[in-house]
XYZ file of C-alpha atoms in Angstrom:
585
model
C -0.044 -0.258 -0.023
C 1.557 3.484 -0.712
C 1.907 6.236 1.062
C 2.249 4.997 4.676
C 4.162 6.982 6.950
C 5.125 7.228 10.425
C 4.203 11.057 10.291
C 1.750 12.408 12.703
C -1.289 13.340 11.694
C -1.555 16.868 13.091
C 1.769 18.153 12.730
C 2.995 21.022 10.425
C 2.665 20.676 6.820
C 5.542 20.014 4.789
C 4.161 19.542 1.522
C 1.436 17.543 -0.121
C 2.000 13.717 0.452
C -0.456 12.695 -2.106
C 1.114 13.940 -5.769
C 1.979 11.633 -8.206
C 0.594 9.050 -7.023
C -0.543 6.596 -9.752
C -2.723 4.038 -10.866
C -5.563 5.238 -7.837
C -8.159 1.953 -7.501
C -11.625 2.619 -9.094
C -13.691 0.808 -7.022
C -16.797 2.729 -5.270
C -15.234 4.903 -2.088
C -15.571 3.839 1.678
C -17.426 6.821 3.122
C -15.959 8.210 6.228
C -16.908 10.782 8.513
C -14.980 13.071 10.279
C -16.376 15.165 12.899
C -14.309 17.753 14.558
C -14.610 21.250 14.942
C -10.889 22.130 13.286
C -10.802 22.955 9.823
C -7.205 21.888 9.960
C -8.205 18.368 11.090
C -10.671 17.854 8.064
C -7.724 19.361 5.495
C -4.841 17.246 6.879
C -7.542 13.724 7.084
C -8.564 14.291 3.664
C -5.169 14.656 2.234
C -3.833 11.319 3.893
C -6.975 9.645 3.008
C -6.163 10.724 -0.490
C -3.433 8.396 -0.454
C -4.836 4.980 0.811
C -7.231 2.292 -0.081
C -8.413 -0.410 0.987
C -9.544 -3.454 -0.943
C -9.482 -1.924 -3.940
C -11.571 0.719 -3.124
C -10.261 4.562 -2.098
C -11.643 6.388 0.688
C -14.526 9.026 0.726
C -14.040 12.049 3.462
C -17.844 13.160 4.445
C -17.430 16.193 6.767
C -18.967 17.566 9.810
C -17.806 20.740 11.340
C -20.151 20.158 14.932
C -22.420 17.183 16.140
C -25.554 18.771 15.025
C -24.178 18.662 11.572
C -23.311 15.440 11.660
C -26.606 14.507 12.814
C -27.632 16.022 9.582
C -25.100 13.969 7.743
C -26.489 10.825 9.382
C -29.920 11.468 8.535
C -29.055 11.679 4.991
C -26.357 8.326 4.730
C -26.919 6.534 7.472
C -24.817 3.444 5.763
C -21.574 4.991 6.118
C -19.446 2.540 8.230
C -16.991 4.647 10.309
C -16.761 8.111 11.989
C -14.146 9.759 13.426
C -15.150 11.993 16.587
C -13.626 14.446 18.357
C -15.565 14.850 22.290
C -15.155 18.581 22.703
C -16.668 20.687 19.269
C -19.361 23.168 20.294
C -20.000 21.734 23.927
C -17.195 19.519 26.275
C -19.401 16.549 25.591
C -20.804 17.466 22.475
C -19.578 13.495 20.909
C -20.757 11.739 23.469
C -24.326 13.218 23.234
C -23.649 12.386 19.286
C -22.332 8.496 19.960
C -25.805 8.536 22.125
C -27.712 9.644 19.392
C -26.494 7.266 16.967
C -26.719 4.142 19.108
C -30.136 4.765 20.974
C -32.344 7.221 19.159
C -30.748 6.379 15.235
C -30.308 2.130 16.226
C -27.155 2.378 14.337
C -24.952 -0.516 16.206
C -23.174 -1.273 12.635
C -20.724 1.973 12.303
C -18.259 2.042 14.117
C -17.055 5.337 16.301
C -13.142 6.061 17.192
C -13.114 8.899 19.126
C -9.882 10.945 19.380
C -9.459 13.856 20.760
C -6.727 16.430 21.821
C -7.912 16.841 25.128
C -7.454 13.332 27.286
C -8.615 14.842 30.442
C -11.603 16.189 29.365
C -13.043 12.421 28.447
C -11.170 10.061 30.466
C -10.454 6.485 28.150
C -11.821 4.272 30.896
C -14.678 6.287 31.788
C -15.652 6.487 28.324
C -15.256 3.210 26.808
C -16.961 1.705 29.936
C -19.855 3.971 29.573
C -20.059 4.676 25.720
C -20.970 2.088 22.913
C -17.594 3.323 21.301
C -15.084 0.978 19.590
C -11.615 3.033 19.427
C -10.254 5.651 21.804
C -7.462 7.684 20.129
C -5.154 10.790 21.071
C -4.860 13.231 18.217
C -1.589 13.065 19.364
C -0.641 9.422 18.997
C -2.275 8.878 15.230
C 0.334 8.642 12.965
C -0.832 8.489 9.069
C 0.240 4.323 9.330
C -1.878 4.025 12.832
C -4.404 6.040 10.810
C -4.873 3.447 8.208
C -4.377 0.625 10.666
C -7.646 1.939 12.698
C -9.448 2.644 10.032
C -8.761 -0.605 7.984
C -9.808 -2.962 11.424
C -12.696 -0.664 11.705
C -14.256 -1.240 8.167
C -13.330 -5.208 8.280
C -15.816 -5.307 11.389
C -18.141 -3.003 9.873
C -18.378 -5.380 6.873
C -18.361 -8.754 8.732
C -21.130 -6.949 11.143
C -23.134 -5.980 7.884
C -22.367 -9.597 6.342
C -23.829 -11.263 9.594
C -26.780 -8.920 9.690
C -27.709 -9.516 5.898
C -27.601 -13.211 6.434
C -29.890 -12.701 9.508
C -32.059 -10.920 7.904
C -32.085 -13.852 4.836
C -32.999 -16.299 7.472
C -35.582 -14.240 8.554
C -37.133 -13.867 5.342
C -36.696 -17.463 4.594
C -38.812 -18.307 7.502
C -41.334 -15.742 7.153
C -41.604 -16.697 3.097
C -41.807 -20.596 3.776
C -44.662 -20.007 6.360
C -46.543 -18.230 3.684
C -46.112 -20.615 1.187
C -47.364 -23.254 3.224
C -50.690 -21.988 3.505
C -51.125 -21.901 -0.464
C -53.172 -24.359 -1.482
C -53.113 -24.017 -5.625
C -50.143 -25.670 -7.933
C -50.264 -21.952 -9.829
C -50.410 -19.790 -6.801
C -47.869 -21.790 -5.328
C -44.830 -21.876 -8.055
C -46.218 -17.910 -8.422
C -45.837 -17.140 -4.630
C -42.337 -19.047 -4.769
C -41.273 -17.392 -7.545
C -42.642 -13.805 -5.695
C -41.049 -14.904 -2.683
C -37.422 -16.190 -3.488
C -36.668 -13.030 -5.571
C -37.511 -11.499 -2.189
C -35.044 -13.701 -0.106
C -31.853 -12.260 -1.495
C -33.459 -8.934 -2.949
C -35.735 -7.212 -0.927
C -37.125 -4.099 -2.331
C -36.389 -4.798 -5.371
C -37.586 -5.548 -9.013
C -37.202 -9.026 -9.515
C -36.556 -10.732 -12.754
C -37.570 -14.343 -12.073
C -39.343 -17.376 -13.351
C -40.133 -21.048 -12.941
C -39.666 -23.350 -15.770
C -40.943 -27.286 -16.113
C -40.935 -30.408 -17.968
C -44.224 -30.718 -19.832
C -45.451 -33.608 -22.315
C -46.380 -31.444 -25.708
C -49.384 -33.734 -27.927
C -47.238 -35.518 -29.593
C -45.945 -37.198 -26.497
C -42.737 -35.650 -26.494
C -41.583 -33.223 -23.529
C -40.884 -29.441 -23.757
C -39.621 -27.008 -21.019
C -42.097 -24.653 -20.446
C -42.221 -21.269 -18.212
C -45.094 -21.776 -15.845
C -44.756 -19.132 -13.331
C -42.923 -15.581 -13.873
C -42.641 -11.964 -12.630
C -41.075 -8.769 -13.844
C -40.249 -9.154 -17.764
C -40.433 -12.883 -17.429
C -44.692 -12.378 -17.127
C -45.059 -12.516 -20.812
C -43.670 -15.557 -21.405
C -45.988 -18.407 -19.528
C -47.131 -20.409 -20.756
C -44.247 -20.745 -23.617
C -41.426 -23.244 -24.626
C -38.428 -21.167 -22.966
C -36.601 -20.883 -26.301
C -39.756 -18.720 -27.254
C -39.623 -17.122 -24.360
C -36.542 -16.417 -23.275
C -33.123 -14.917 -24.882
C -31.319 -17.991 -26.327
C -27.966 -18.263 -23.867
C -30.547 -17.933 -20.671
C -32.732 -20.678 -22.940
C -29.879 -23.005 -23.055
C -29.035 -22.412 -19.371
C -31.801 -23.562 -17.994
C -31.721 -26.711 -20.488
C -28.061 -27.405 -18.897
C -29.854 -26.896 -15.611
C -32.480 -29.882 -16.261
C -29.852 -31.829 -18.210
C -26.908 -31.572 -15.341
C -29.610 -31.375 -12.138
C -27.122 -29.323 -10.531
C -27.673 -25.289 -9.676
C -26.011 -23.402 -11.994
C -24.430 -19.346 -11.173
C -23.258 -17.002 -13.422
C -22.189 -13.326 -13.351
C -25.934 -11.992 -14.443
C -28.016 -14.877 -13.539
C -28.765 -17.707 -10.916
C -30.315 -21.315 -12.301
C -31.703 -23.492 -8.884
C -32.962 -26.890 -9.633
C -35.711 -27.893 -7.328
C -36.420 -31.347 -6.803
C -39.214 -33.100 -5.220
C -39.449 -37.004 -4.440
C -42.852 -37.343 -6.036
C -43.600 -34.179 -9.180
C -40.159 -33.948 -10.782
C -38.199 -30.806 -10.889
C -38.557 -27.085 -11.328
C -35.777 -25.079 -12.540
C -36.266 -21.840 -10.695
C -34.139 -18.708 -12.712
C -33.268 -15.207 -11.034
C -31.484 -12.277 -12.849
C -29.808 -9.115 -11.333
C -26.857 -6.836 -12.141
C -24.799 -8.097 -9.382
C -23.732 -11.442 -9.148
C -24.836 -13.545 -6.362
C -22.469 -14.013 -3.367
C -21.287 -17.444 -1.670
C -23.677 -16.190 1.222
C -26.745 -16.035 -1.096
C -26.213 -19.332 -3.119
C -26.399 -20.825 0.574
C -29.515 -18.850 1.740
C -31.317 -19.483 -1.921
C -30.470 -23.580 -1.520
C -32.116 -23.203 1.926
C -35.191 -21.968 0.898
C -35.679 -24.460 -1.484
C -34.923 -27.286 0.589
C -37.251 -25.782 3.086
C -39.979 -25.403 1.151
C -39.934 -28.534 -1.080
C -42.212 -30.370 1.234
C -44.403 -27.599 0.910
C -44.302 -28.386 -2.950
C -45.094 -31.999 -2.425
C -48.297 -31.011 -0.093
C -49.647 -28.443 -2.791
C -49.527 -31.369 -5.524
C -51.042 -33.835 -2.980
C -53.967 -30.993 -1.981
C -54.352 -30.940 -5.684
C -54.891 -34.453 -6.277
C -56.781 -35.000 -3.085
C -59.010 -31.762 -4.578
C -59.405 -33.474 -7.398
C -60.786 -36.547 -6.434
C -63.194 -35.081 -4.308
C -64.677 -33.506 -6.890
C -64.686 -35.904 -9.330
C -66.361 -38.207 -6.189
C -68.788 -35.362 -5.483
C -69.708 -35.365 -9.155
C -70.240 -38.732 -9.471
C -72.239 -39.132 -6.192
C -74.658 -36.009 -7.367
C -74.846 -38.000 -10.521
C -75.948 -41.432 -8.803
C -78.012 -39.505 -6.840
C -79.755 -38.591 -9.422
C -80.198 -41.502 -10.853
C -81.663 -42.820 -7.534
C -84.203 -40.013 -7.696
C -85.446 -41.224 -10.792
C -84.914 -44.653 -11.186
C -84.223 -46.788 -7.919
C -84.007 -49.844 -10.192
C -80.647 -48.773 -11.478
C -78.762 -48.701 -8.465
C -80.195 -52.588 -8.367
C -78.816 -53.450 -12.113
C -75.230 -51.579 -11.591
C -74.988 -53.472 -8.342
C -76.076 -57.043 -10.166
C -73.408 -55.432 -12.896
C -70.745 -54.913 -10.534
C -71.048 -58.150 -8.605
C -70.990 -59.819 -12.044
C -67.916 -57.966 -12.585
C -66.548 -58.845 -9.702
C -67.185 -62.522 -9.601
C -65.207 -62.536 -13.807
C -62.478 -60.979 -12.091
C -62.057 -63.735 -9.356
C -62.774 -65.925 -12.099
C -59.917 -64.357 -14.343
C -57.609 -64.678 -11.375
C -58.372 -68.409 -10.993
C -57.703 -68.688 -14.767
C -54.534 -67.273 -14.875
C -53.171 -69.413 -12.115
C -54.622 -72.337 -14.031
C -53.313 -70.708 -17.139
C -49.620 -70.306 -15.742
C -50.174 -74.130 -14.452
C -50.841 -75.510 -17.958
C -48.347 -73.339 -19.297
C -45.503 -74.887 -17.205
C -46.983 -78.685 -17.920
C -48.330 -78.095 -21.316
C -46.096 -75.841 -23.469
C -42.977 -76.860 -22.082
C -43.425 -80.584 -24.391
C -44.339 -78.897 -27.554
C -41.644 -76.189 -27.217
C -38.618 -79.302 -26.816
C -40.088 -80.986 -29.084
C -40.124 -77.672 -31.341
C -36.361 -76.852 -30.516
C -34.997 -80.886 -31.235
C -36.859 -80.710 -34.184
C -35.168 -77.504 -35.163
C -31.823 -79.161 -34.216
C -32.514 -81.938 -36.494
C -33.198 -80.196 -39.196
C -30.164 -78.077 -38.460
C -27.975 -80.928 -38.812
C -29.903 -82.186 -41.518
C -29.230 -78.926 -43.151
C -25.788 -78.815 -42.688
C -25.366 -81.028 -44.903
C -28.125 -80.859 -47.565
C -29.294 -77.047 -47.400
C -26.953 -74.561 -45.742
C -29.044 -71.909 -46.344
C -31.935 -73.498 -43.914
C -29.377 -72.840 -40.846
C -29.945 -69.513 -40.251
C -34.298 -69.688 -40.098
C -33.758 -72.445 -38.378
C -31.596 -70.798 -35.796
C -34.181 -68.106 -35.651
C -36.602 -70.652 -34.764
C -34.538 -72.387 -31.895
C -33.877 -68.623 -30.595
C -37.401 -67.985 -30.059
C -38.421 -70.986 -28.491
C -35.536 -70.411 -26.468
C -36.571 -66.865 -25.719
C -40.480 -67.744 -25.191
C -39.392 -70.637 -22.772
C -37.483 -67.969 -20.653
C -40.402 -66.059 -20.694
C -42.324 -68.426 -19.235
C -40.149 -69.363 -16.701
C -39.916 -65.894 -15.603
C -44.042 -65.351 -15.334
C -43.666 -68.583 -13.369
C -40.980 -67.763 -11.146
C -42.635 -64.117 -10.128
C -46.245 -65.717 -9.758
C -44.456 -68.160 -6.948
C -41.630 -65.245 -5.770
C -45.437 -63.406 -5.031
C -47.004 -66.446 -2.970
C -44.094 -67.085 -1.054
C -43.745 -70.588 -2.693
C -40.208 -70.826 -4.104
C -37.397 -72.149 -2.423
C -33.860 -72.895 -3.563
C -33.138 -76.468 -4.308
C -29.305 -75.813 -3.481
C -27.012 -78.964 -4.962
C -23.423 -78.965 -6.801
C -23.262 -77.020 -10.270
C -20.730 -76.984 -13.015
C -20.770 -73.102 -12.693
C -18.735 -73.173 -16.197
C -20.723 -75.098 -17.519
C -23.551 -73.259 -16.410
C -22.840 -69.990 -17.687
C -22.116 -71.399 -21.118
C -25.214 -73.454 -20.927
C -26.986 -69.555 -20.550
C -24.444 -68.004 -23.263
C -25.160 -70.224 -26.091
C -28.926 -69.786 -26.661
C -28.201 -65.850 -27.391
C -25.288 -66.958 -29.658
C -27.705 -68.475 -31.349
C -30.497 -66.058 -31.391
C -28.166 -63.294 -31.849
C -25.098 -64.297 -34.383
C -24.214 -60.925 -35.215
C -23.797 -59.925 -31.348
C -20.489 -60.549 -29.700
C -20.824 -62.463 -25.986
C -17.439 -62.464 -24.171
C -16.952 -65.113 -21.507
C -14.354 -64.544 -18.888
C -14.292 -67.772 -17.035
C -10.844 -68.311 -16.226
C -11.104 -67.720 -12.678
C -14.584 -69.015 -11.711
C -14.653 -71.795 -9.163
C -15.530 -75.436 -11.161
C -18.288 -76.304 -8.559
C -20.884 -74.195 -6.348
C -23.540 -75.219 -4.352
C -26.737 -73.459 -6.053
C -30.094 -73.573 -7.263
C -28.830 -73.947 -10.839
C -31.848 -73.250 -12.369
C -32.853 -70.097 -11.056
C -29.131 -68.775 -11.590
C -29.412 -69.648 -14.738
C -32.937 -67.555 -14.970
C -30.995 -64.599 -13.543
C -28.333 -64.621 -15.559
C -30.514 -65.239 -18.806
C -32.467 -62.065 -17.374
C -29.061 -59.870 -17.021
C -28.053 -61.453 -20.819
C -31.628 -60.374 -22.010
C -31.258 -56.938 -20.741
C -28.044 -56.104 -21.926
C -28.970 -57.065 -25.056
C -32.188 -55.030 -25.309
C -30.429 -51.985 -23.999
C -26.636 -52.104 -26.079
C -26.052 -51.335 -29.420
C -25.878 -54.615 -31.857
C -21.551 -53.838 -32.159
C -21.068 -53.588 -28.587
C -19.737 -56.510 -26.720
C -21.888 -58.661 -23.456
C -19.073 -59.435 -21.122
C -20.011 -62.307 -18.621
C -17.201 -62.789 -16.318
C -17.402 -65.132 -13.361
C -15.010 -65.350 -10.164
C -14.252 -66.914 -6.885
C -12.305 -65.430 -3.915
C -12.842 -67.012 -0.508
C -16.006 -68.363 0.355
C -17.945 -65.184 -2.168
C -18.604 -65.833 -5.890
C -19.078 -62.834 -8.251
C -20.836 -63.016 -11.423
C -20.826 -59.886 -13.647
C -22.565 -59.077 -16.435
C -21.737 -55.915 -17.996
C -22.227 -54.176 -21.789
C -21.795 -50.858 -23.607
C -24.944 -49.343 -23.759
C -26.748 -46.738 -23.348
C -26.560 -46.868 -19.353
C -29.160 -45.685 -16.413
C -29.640 -42.484 -15.027
C -28.688 -42.156 -11.161
C -31.909 -41.205 -10.409
C -33.550 -44.637 -11.643
C -31.078 -46.755 -9.909
C -33.035 -46.816 -6.549
C -36.246 -48.025 -8.230
C -34.147 -50.153 -10.569
C -35.411 -53.012 -8.590
C -39.025 -52.424 -8.334
C -41.404 -54.759 -9.652
C -43.053 -53.188 -12.887
C -40.786 -50.315 -13.227
C -39.129 -49.157 -16.466
C -36.592 -46.738 -16.537
C -36.691 -43.741 -18.878
C -34.085 -45.301 -21.191
C -36.703 -48.645 -21.671
C -39.302 -46.738 -24.098
C -40.250 -48.108 -27.336
C -38.554 -51.457 -25.957
C -40.627 -54.326 -24.910
C -40.837 -55.577 -21.282
C -43.007 -56.114 -18.200
C -40.642 -54.775 -15.913
C -40.389 -58.138 -13.943
C -37.011 -59.559 -14.709
C -34.487 -57.081 -12.842
C -37.191 -57.553 -9.591
C -37.168 -61.122 -10.099
C -33.392 -61.332 -10.097
C -32.865 -59.771 -6.987
C -35.321 -62.184 -4.975
C -33.374 -65.105 -6.630
C -30.023 -63.287 -5.353
C -31.776 -62.824 -2.050
C -33.083 -66.341 -1.531
C -29.788 -67.465 -1.962
C -27.896 -65.426 0.942
C -26.486 -62.760 -1.547
C -26.454 -59.701 -3.230
C -27.088 -57.544 -6.591
C -25.260 -54.467 -7.204
C -25.393 -52.088 -10.191
C -22.613 -49.641 -11.448
C -23.845 -47.529 -14.651
C -22.949 -44.450 -16.654
C -25.199 -42.866 -18.829
C -23.870 -43.004 -22.719
C -21.044 -45.912 -21.577
C -22.766 -48.813 -20.227
C -23.892 -50.770 -17.210
C -22.535 -53.469 -15.105
C -24.587 -55.957 -12.599
C -22.623 -57.581 -10.394
C -24.104 -60.900 -8.358
C -22.353 -61.906 -4.999
C -22.881 -65.083 -4.205
C -22.028 -67.297 -0.800
C -20.777 -70.772 -1.543
């Protein structure tokens, strides 16, 4: 810091020390209130402050020649951070009375007050420090240029910390106040609009906010698009429009990136808050202003969103309940009208319901009988078809090789149908708690090859790689159920990976633990869907357009658990997925 010396602040003037200083800081000046009835004190302080800067900002002297004049200055500029205050001015205690005025009447606890006096006997330091809310006490004779700068910097840092603490406290109070009013909202549209309004006030109280909320919504063609669902300021006219039409291209791209990354984004002119709820998807909130948002404001915004997330779900549930109640009221009114005009309609409806219930129960029985019949009756014809295809293939190798590809398709279809029957039968037995593993010694490499061979036949263009070098030769397992597990995982790998991508089936044993891994280089699974991957009938976003029932991975997990093992999954979107089965042997 240039211009720091140890010359007495109020000594004789030998010249102007501020001449020739280059590259002055260009930031907004720090206002320093100097209250003293001696004009020479003002002149010397101004000269010295002109040479100093702190944190890239110069100093600005705000002068007052009396306590009364200082009161007028503070009435216009209550945000001055530091005051250098003389004690004896128009009266012997004018400075001390001004301290009382600042602290008690104005309620200004942030300003740092430094008493400096040329007559210490008039206001003894111990009495003043104890009796008045001041922050430092200096005699004019001891304030050199260096000490003045040190005193001011210390005071400014303290003021800045107090302002930060007060701003955070006010932000927390606004969060509590805003979230309390949000919890009283019952309409989803009103909630989002109120959320947008309150969110802007958390960090910009009293400003004219430019805030909007965006959500993914389904278009008429079944595809999703990002739409502005609420807005304030200049974004109010964009409500209901796609972001590409309502927003400038850089802002629209930032909104799409927030949806894609599921992470908050902060930029110089705006911030994107990803507002997630467990049951009702993602909303992206965008706040714009000229100044960048600080780290403290980032934390306040994220705390606010976390606090009101439960309110978002509550409103969704309330609207669903209202819709259900409205629908129920309409049905009751309709039924009541029908009863008033024709009582027999109720009797006929009751009979139809009873018959429908009987048909539903009969359908369930038929389903169980059908599955039992499939188990006993379909397997034999399918085995005959498979055997016939094998014999024809042996003959075709000698007589008509062109038939081999068609026979492979027949065998593959038979094997897929057999696997589908096994999956449904196993799921039915799992749901009725009737499935008990029948453990026995199993030739593990042979079992794995036996599962992979039908897939090689059915998909001759695919590469199925087996790594069995470290596989134990035998294991105590239910070979049929573990084979069904591997078939399900291989089937998933085939369906959700590119035709030219390899599928690896690896097995290794370590101690009393057996690990079997099936991995592919397919489309991968989003992190948000992995916790539900093994739920019954759950199908992820990547399964759109791919046939399936949603019970395969659920069956895999249940069979592995019955064996006392565990199944894990590692996946990266766009790079592939690896399922690992760990079994005790």
